[in-house]
Amino acid sequence: MDTQLPSSHSSRPQGRPTWLAMTGLLLVMSGCASTAQDLGPHGTATLPAQYQDWFDGGRPKHLEFRHKNTVRQADEALVAGRPRQAIHLLESLTAQDLPKGYYELAKLYDHGDGIPRDPAKAAQLYGKAISTPSYILGNASLNLAKLYREGDGVERNDLLAYYLLEQAIKEEVGRDASLMLAALLARGGEGVKADPALAASLYRQAADQQQADAFLALAEAHRPDGWLAASPEQSSDYAQRYARALERQAQGGDVNAMLKLAKLYAPSGLLGDQPQQQLHWLMQAAEAGDTSALYQTGQALLERGDVEQGLSMLQRAAYDGDVEAMGRLGKVLLEGRLLPARPESAQRWLREALERGSTDAAVILGRALIDGDGMPADPGRGIALLEQAAAQDDGLALAALGDIYLSGEAVPTQPYMAVDYLKRGSQLGHPYAKQQLGALYLEGRRVAPDAERAETLLREAAEQGQTGALRLLGEGYLTGDVLPRRPQQAKTLLEQAADAGDTTAMTTLGEAYLLDRLPADRPSRGLALLEQAARDDDAYAMVVLGRAYRHGEGVPRDLAKSAYWLEKAQTAGHPSANEALGRTRQDQGAAGNIRALVEAAENGNPGSMADLGQAFLSGQGVQQDLQRAQGWLQRAADKGHPGAAASLGRMYLDGHGVRRDPTKGRHYIEQAVARGHAGARADLGEVLLSDEAGAADPERGMRLLQQAARSGHQTARLTLGEAYLSGAHVTQDTARGLEMIRTVAETGDDHAAQLLGEAYLKGNGVDAAPDQAERFLTQASEAGNLSAQSLLGTALLRGDESVAQDVSRGERLLKQAAEQGHAGAQATLGRAYLRGEILERDQRQGADYLLEAARQGHETARLALAKAYLSAKGLENANREQALMWLDGVMDGDSQMAVETLHELLSDNDVLAAAEASAAR
């Protein structure tokens, strides 16, 4: 909403935006091509009522004769070191409600002349000074605008600062109001619309008047990250004009100008990294007596690798009483990165700085005492020093305390206290506190998740140079768990963090490139980043490389390289390296390198133990050895491997390689169930339904099968489907049973397809559907299911159950099943060959098939043969048990004799007819 305020003078036109009048004046004076009519107000909100009297005009008060002498006397009192007297004199003017009195008193509190600085008090007095128009209206408005723009002593208020600056310009203060307004309009603010074009115009006007700060602003504006169109040429031109303006000031002895010149030539300076120029101006400032320049020179030399001269400059500054230099010197001597550590000298300088009130020294010494860095650890004293610095609102101290109370390494964790410290540090603007607090809000750790707040804090920390914040923000945009998923922003931020040397960012980015979570500029980029991070000792990068080579993700599968990187990660102490290496060894074993699997198993990897046990159990890659299988499975189960416990339990239930022991088998399967093994739940469910191990519990059995089915275990789902279909152990629910069986069948399970086909074939719980029956039985048959081949073959051979007869296909399916030992198929073929109705009669082949079926215990085949014997002996009414005993004796004896005996029996037509009649029943 556009805001229009009346003039501060009664003569200002009412109802017309004050901005238009001011801009029109500026544009006419500058000769700018734009017109006032092209522009509108920039305030987008209404000012609160309490500020209206600052701008509502009124009768001016000058009355200089009433305060001129008083102000002069107050100035003299300040010079003489009597601030109380100065305040008393100025308060005599404020008692008369004179604007000049408020203004002068406000300046005293604003600058802290002889008294503690109090910007809040200053803002209050400036407000009173501008409530009544006078000749100090412009200067008071400008000074108050600075406080509101910076949030100094008052809550930051860009809109209020905008109108105060407008008022100051209108009063033609001749100071830096137009530059401040340009800075505000360059990017806009809360309640103020950005207007880069107008901001640039204001800066150029100031530049034409040779104002150095305008050159600086325009040079920065044309940089790649600036608010105007990027232009290296214009940026460089304005930077050089700024340098020339500073040089003129420096030649006049302005030390501040010398320091600004040094900053221009620093590595990140506008004129690029020019070390000689930077050091020249720093030395000039130092020789001019600026102690801070000595400190900065020492810092610059250290950063450039000139340790000896850098330390010398720092020592000179420290001996000259520069507290900041003392702290830095202590830190350098303590860390021992640039030169061998000198703990005693370090402590001496840090204590000297501490005695002079240095919070930096308190933080450095406090952290060193907590970590035991260069001195015996003393967490209590270290925390006390950090608390001392925190009490003085030191952001780093607050951030460090938050870190300490979160980690719980030096002291027990105090999460609420930690969050409070981080919030305080963040409010003070410390980037590391913002980063930590942003991470907490991002993770929802110790605080409720807050995506918006996390994003704001991390962005601010990143803008202040925290590479960790760049990485965290990039990871947040990459995963999209809390923050919105923004792959392109994630890529940009992680690349920036990686370029700044953050190895974790390199690893995250490399993994994302390798796994195609982010598009890489070139295929090898992900691998290169991971290898660089691994070379920089990032153990997780080694793990990622090892896994990638094991799975062949983004790189060719190479188990040898996988083992190489995982062994390095293991040596580096990464907690997941052992398990990952074990998996690689398992894969090497599966690929035929049984030695690798044995090595991993002997090194204690439970997964490898389990795999080695399975290898010995199945004879895969090694000679089958059930005793060794049991031993390795036992060791893996004892280590908590659920799959090994399940396999061991099944061995004992089935008596496979061990003495059958259902109780022990159930014990191991119970272990596997307790560890979450879905297959074991299914096994145990079946055990409890079948009363195996002598402890039937159908209710629990069904519950376990349901749990296993919910976790995706297909066998459990199939067993449940059969139970619902038959009504065994559960209320019959045919539709549900068929649906569960169908779900499993559609995954390719041949047994499920066979059950479903049989149900549709015979109408078990569902209307018979020959087409569906043939479809599912064919699916199971083609998967090698012998029962399905026999069922479908029989139906096709006879044309039973409304299935269209297909004798050739039926015979082929039955023969396939019979040749693989399916007794039902053998019996069906035997009868068919003996009868000779559908297939060509072949008594010898029929006898062979019947005998094979009988030997496997097929009941109707055994009865048919027994009946044949009885008929042959004229004993149709003889004891059936005697006949079966004869049959068993024949089959247990010489096989050839048994076959010949049957051939003789079945050559008699009467006997054959009797056998056929028996087999048909």
mmCIF file with all atom_site columns, N, CA and C in Angstrom, residues 1 8 10 224 234-235 237 310 368 435 464 507 516 540 605 686 751 799 882 884:
data_model
loop_
_atom_site.group_PDB
_atom_site.id
_atom_site.type_symbol
_atom_site.label_atom_id
_atom_site.label_alt_id
_atom_site.label_comp_id
_atom_site.label_asym_id
_atom_site.label_entity_id
_atom_site.label_seq_id
_atom_site.pdbx_PDB_ins_code
_atom_site.Cartn_x
_atom_site.Cartn_y
_atom_site.Cartn_z
_atom_site.occupancy
_atom_site.B_iso_or_equiv
_atom_site.pdbx_formal_charge
_atom_site.auth_seq_id
_atom_site.auth_comp_id
_atom_site.auth_asym_id
_atom_site.auth_atom_id
_atom_site.pdbx_PDB_model_num
ATOM 1  N N  . MET A 1 1   ? 0.844   -1.189   0.000   1.00 0.00 ? 1   MET A N  1
ATOM 2  C CA . MET A 1 1   ? 0.000   0.000    0.000   1.00 0.00 ? 1   MET A CA 1
ATOM 3  C C  . MET A 1 1   ? 0.870   1.225    0.000   1.00 0.00 ? 1   MET A C  1
ATOM 4  N N  . SER A 1 8   ? 6.837   18.103   6.666   1.00 0.00 ? 8   SER A N  1
ATOM 5  C CA . SER A 1 8   ? 7.231   18.509   8.001   1.00 0.00 ? 8   SER A CA 1
ATOM 6  C C  . SER A 1 8   ? 7.166   20.019   8.154   1.00 0.00 ? 8   SER A C  1
ATOM 7  N N  . SER A 1 10  ? 4.741   23.466   7.325   1.00 0.00 ? 10  SER A N  1
ATOM 8  C CA . SER A 1 10  ? 3.357   23.791   7.028   1.00 0.00 ? 10  SER A CA 1
ATOM 9  C C  . SER A 1 10  ? 3.171   24.207   5.586   1.00 0.00 ? 10  SER A C  1
ATOM 10 N N  . PRO A 1 224 ? 29.499  -9.846   -9.780  1.00 0.00 ? 224 PRO A N  1
ATOM 11 C CA . PRO A 1 224 ? 28.556  -10.918  -10.146 1.00 0.00 ? 224 PRO A CA 1
ATOM 12 C C  . PRO A 1 224 ? 27.430  -11.123  -9.138  1.00 0.00 ? 224 PRO A C  1
ATOM 13 N N  . GLN A 1 234 ? 32.950  -2.132   -15.394 1.00 0.00 ? 234 GLN A N  1
ATOM 14 C CA . GLN A 1 234 ? 32.448  -1.017   -14.584 1.00 0.00 ? 234 GLN A CA 1
ATOM 15 C C  . GLN A 1 234 ? 32.833  -1.199   -13.126 1.00 0.00 ? 234 GLN A C  1
ATOM 16 N N  . SER A 1 235 ? 32.773  -2.428   -12.636 1.00 0.00 ? 235 SER A N  1
ATOM 17 C CA . SER A 1 235 ? 33.146  -2.673   -11.244 1.00 0.00 ? 235 SER A CA 1
ATOM 18 C C  . SER A 1 235 ? 34.603  -2.270   -11.014 1.00 0.00 ? 235 SER A C  1
ATOM 19 N N  . ASP A 1 237 ? 36.404  -0.179   -12.822 1.00 0.00 ? 237 ASP A N  1
ATOM 20 C CA . ASP A 1 237 ? 36.564  1.264    -13.001 1.00 0.00 ? 237 ASP A CA 1
ATOM 21 C C  . ASP A 1 237 ? 36.178  2.016    -11.729 1.00 0.00 ? 237 ASP A C  1
ATOM 22 N N  . GLY A 1 310 ? 55.042  -12.408  10.154  1.00 0.00 ? 310 GLY A N  1
ATOM 23 C CA . GLY A 1 310 ? 53.688  -12.212  10.665  1.00 0.00 ? 310 GLY A CA 1
ATOM 24 C C  . GLY A 1 310 ? 53.660  -12.245  12.189  1.00 0.00 ? 310 GLY A C  1
ATOM 25 N N  . ALA A 1 368 ? 40.244  -24.256  24.692  1.00 0.00 ? 368 ALA A N  1
ATOM 26 C CA . ALA A 1 368 ? 41.473  -25.047  24.821  1.00 0.00 ? 368 ALA A CA 1
ATOM 27 C C  . ALA A 1 368 ? 41.447  -25.873  26.103  1.00 0.00 ? 368 ALA A C  1
ATOM 28 N N  . GLN A 1 435 ? 24.187  -21.310  12.334  1.00 0.00 ? 435 GLN A N  1
ATOM 29 C CA . GLN A 1 435 ? 24.326  -22.597  11.645  1.00 0.00 ? 435 GLN A CA 1
ATOM 30 C C  . GLN A 1 435 ? 23.848  -23.735  12.538  1.00 0.00 ? 435 GLN A C  1
ATOM 31 N N  . GLN A 1 464 ? 27.228  -15.266  5.761   1.00 0.00 ? 464 GLN A N  1
ATOM 32 C CA . GLN A 1 464 ? 28.300  -14.769  6.626   1.00 0.00 ? 464 GLN A CA 1
ATOM 33 C C  . GLN A 1 464 ? 29.545  -15.647  6.540   1.00 0.00 ? 464 GLN A C  1
ATOM 34 N N  . THR A 1 507 ? 31.665  -35.227  -0.273  1.00 0.00 ? 507 THR A N  1
ATOM 35 C CA . THR A 1 507 ? 31.140  -36.587  -0.200  1.00 0.00 ? 507 THR A CA 1
ATOM 36 C C  . THR A 1 507 ? 29.659  -36.616  -0.552  1.00 0.00 ? 507 THR A C  1
ATOM 37 N N  . ASP A 1 516 ? 22.985  -40.621  -9.321  1.00 0.00 ? 516 ASP A N  1
ATOM 38 C CA . ASP A 1 516 ? 22.031  -39.933  -10.202 1.00 0.00 ? 516 ASP A CA 1
ATOM 39 C C  . ASP A 1 516 ? 20.939  -39.193  -9.448  1.00 0.00 ? 516 ASP A C  1
ATOM 40 N N  . TYR A 1 540 ? 33.744  -41.492  5.553   1.00 0.00 ? 540 TYR A N  1
ATOM 41 C CA . TYR A 1 540 ? 32.464  -41.843  4.935   1.00 0.00 ? 540 TYR A CA 1
ATOM 42 C C  . TYR A 1 540 ? 32.586  -41.872  3.408   1.00 0.00 ? 540 TYR A C  1
ATOM 43 N N  . ASN A 1 605 ? 32.354  -61.149  11.135  1.00 0.00 ? 605 ASN A N  1
ATOM 44 C CA . ASN A 1 605 ? 31.193  -60.542  10.497  1.00 0.00 ? 605 ASN A CA 1
ATOM 45 C C  . ASN A 1 605 ? 30.029  -61.537  10.484  1.00 0.00 ? 605 ASN A C  1
ATOM 46 N N  . GLU A 1 686 ? 3.700   -71.616  10.853  1.00 0.00 ? 686 GLU A N  1
ATOM 47 C CA . GLU A 1 686 ? 3.356   -72.939  10.335  1.00 0.00 ? 686 GLU A CA 1
ATOM 48 C C  . GLU A 1 686 ? 3.598   -74.017  11.384  1.00 0.00 ? 686 GLU A C  1
ATOM 49 N N  . HIS A 1 751 ? 3.701   -72.292  -6.846  1.00 0.00 ? 751 HIS A N  1
ATOM 50 C CA . HIS A 1 751 ? 2.805   -73.027  -5.957  1.00 0.00 ? 751 HIS A CA 1
ATOM 51 C C  . HIS A 1 751 ? 1.475   -72.288  -5.815  1.00 0.00 ? 751 HIS A C  1
ATOM 52 N N  . GLY A 1 799 ? -10.345 -84.138  -20.937 1.00 0.00 ? 799 GLY A N  1
ATOM 53 C CA . GLY A 1 799 ? -11.375 -83.135  -21.216 1.00 0.00 ? 799 GLY A CA 1
ATOM 54 C C  . GLY A 1 799 ? -12.266 -82.962  -20.011 1.00 0.00 ? 799 GLY A C  1
ATOM 55 N N  . GLN A 1 882 ? -3.560  -108.384 3.100   1.00 0.00 ? 882 GLN A N  1
ATOM 56 C CA . GLN A 1 882 ? -2.636  -109.425 2.627   1.00 0.00 ? 882 GLN A CA 1
ATOM 57 C C  . GLN A 1 882 ? -2.108  -109.083 1.236   1.00 0.00 ? 882 GLN A C  1
ATOM 58 N N  . LEU A 1 884 ? -1.853  -106.094 -0.089  1.00 0.00 ? 884 LEU A N  1
ATOM 59 C CA . LEU A 1 884 ? -0.928  -104.957 -0.025  1.00 0.00 ? 884 LEU A CA 1
ATOM 60 C C  . LEU A 1 884 ? 0.423   -105.396 0.512   1.00 0.00 ? 884 LEU A C  1
#
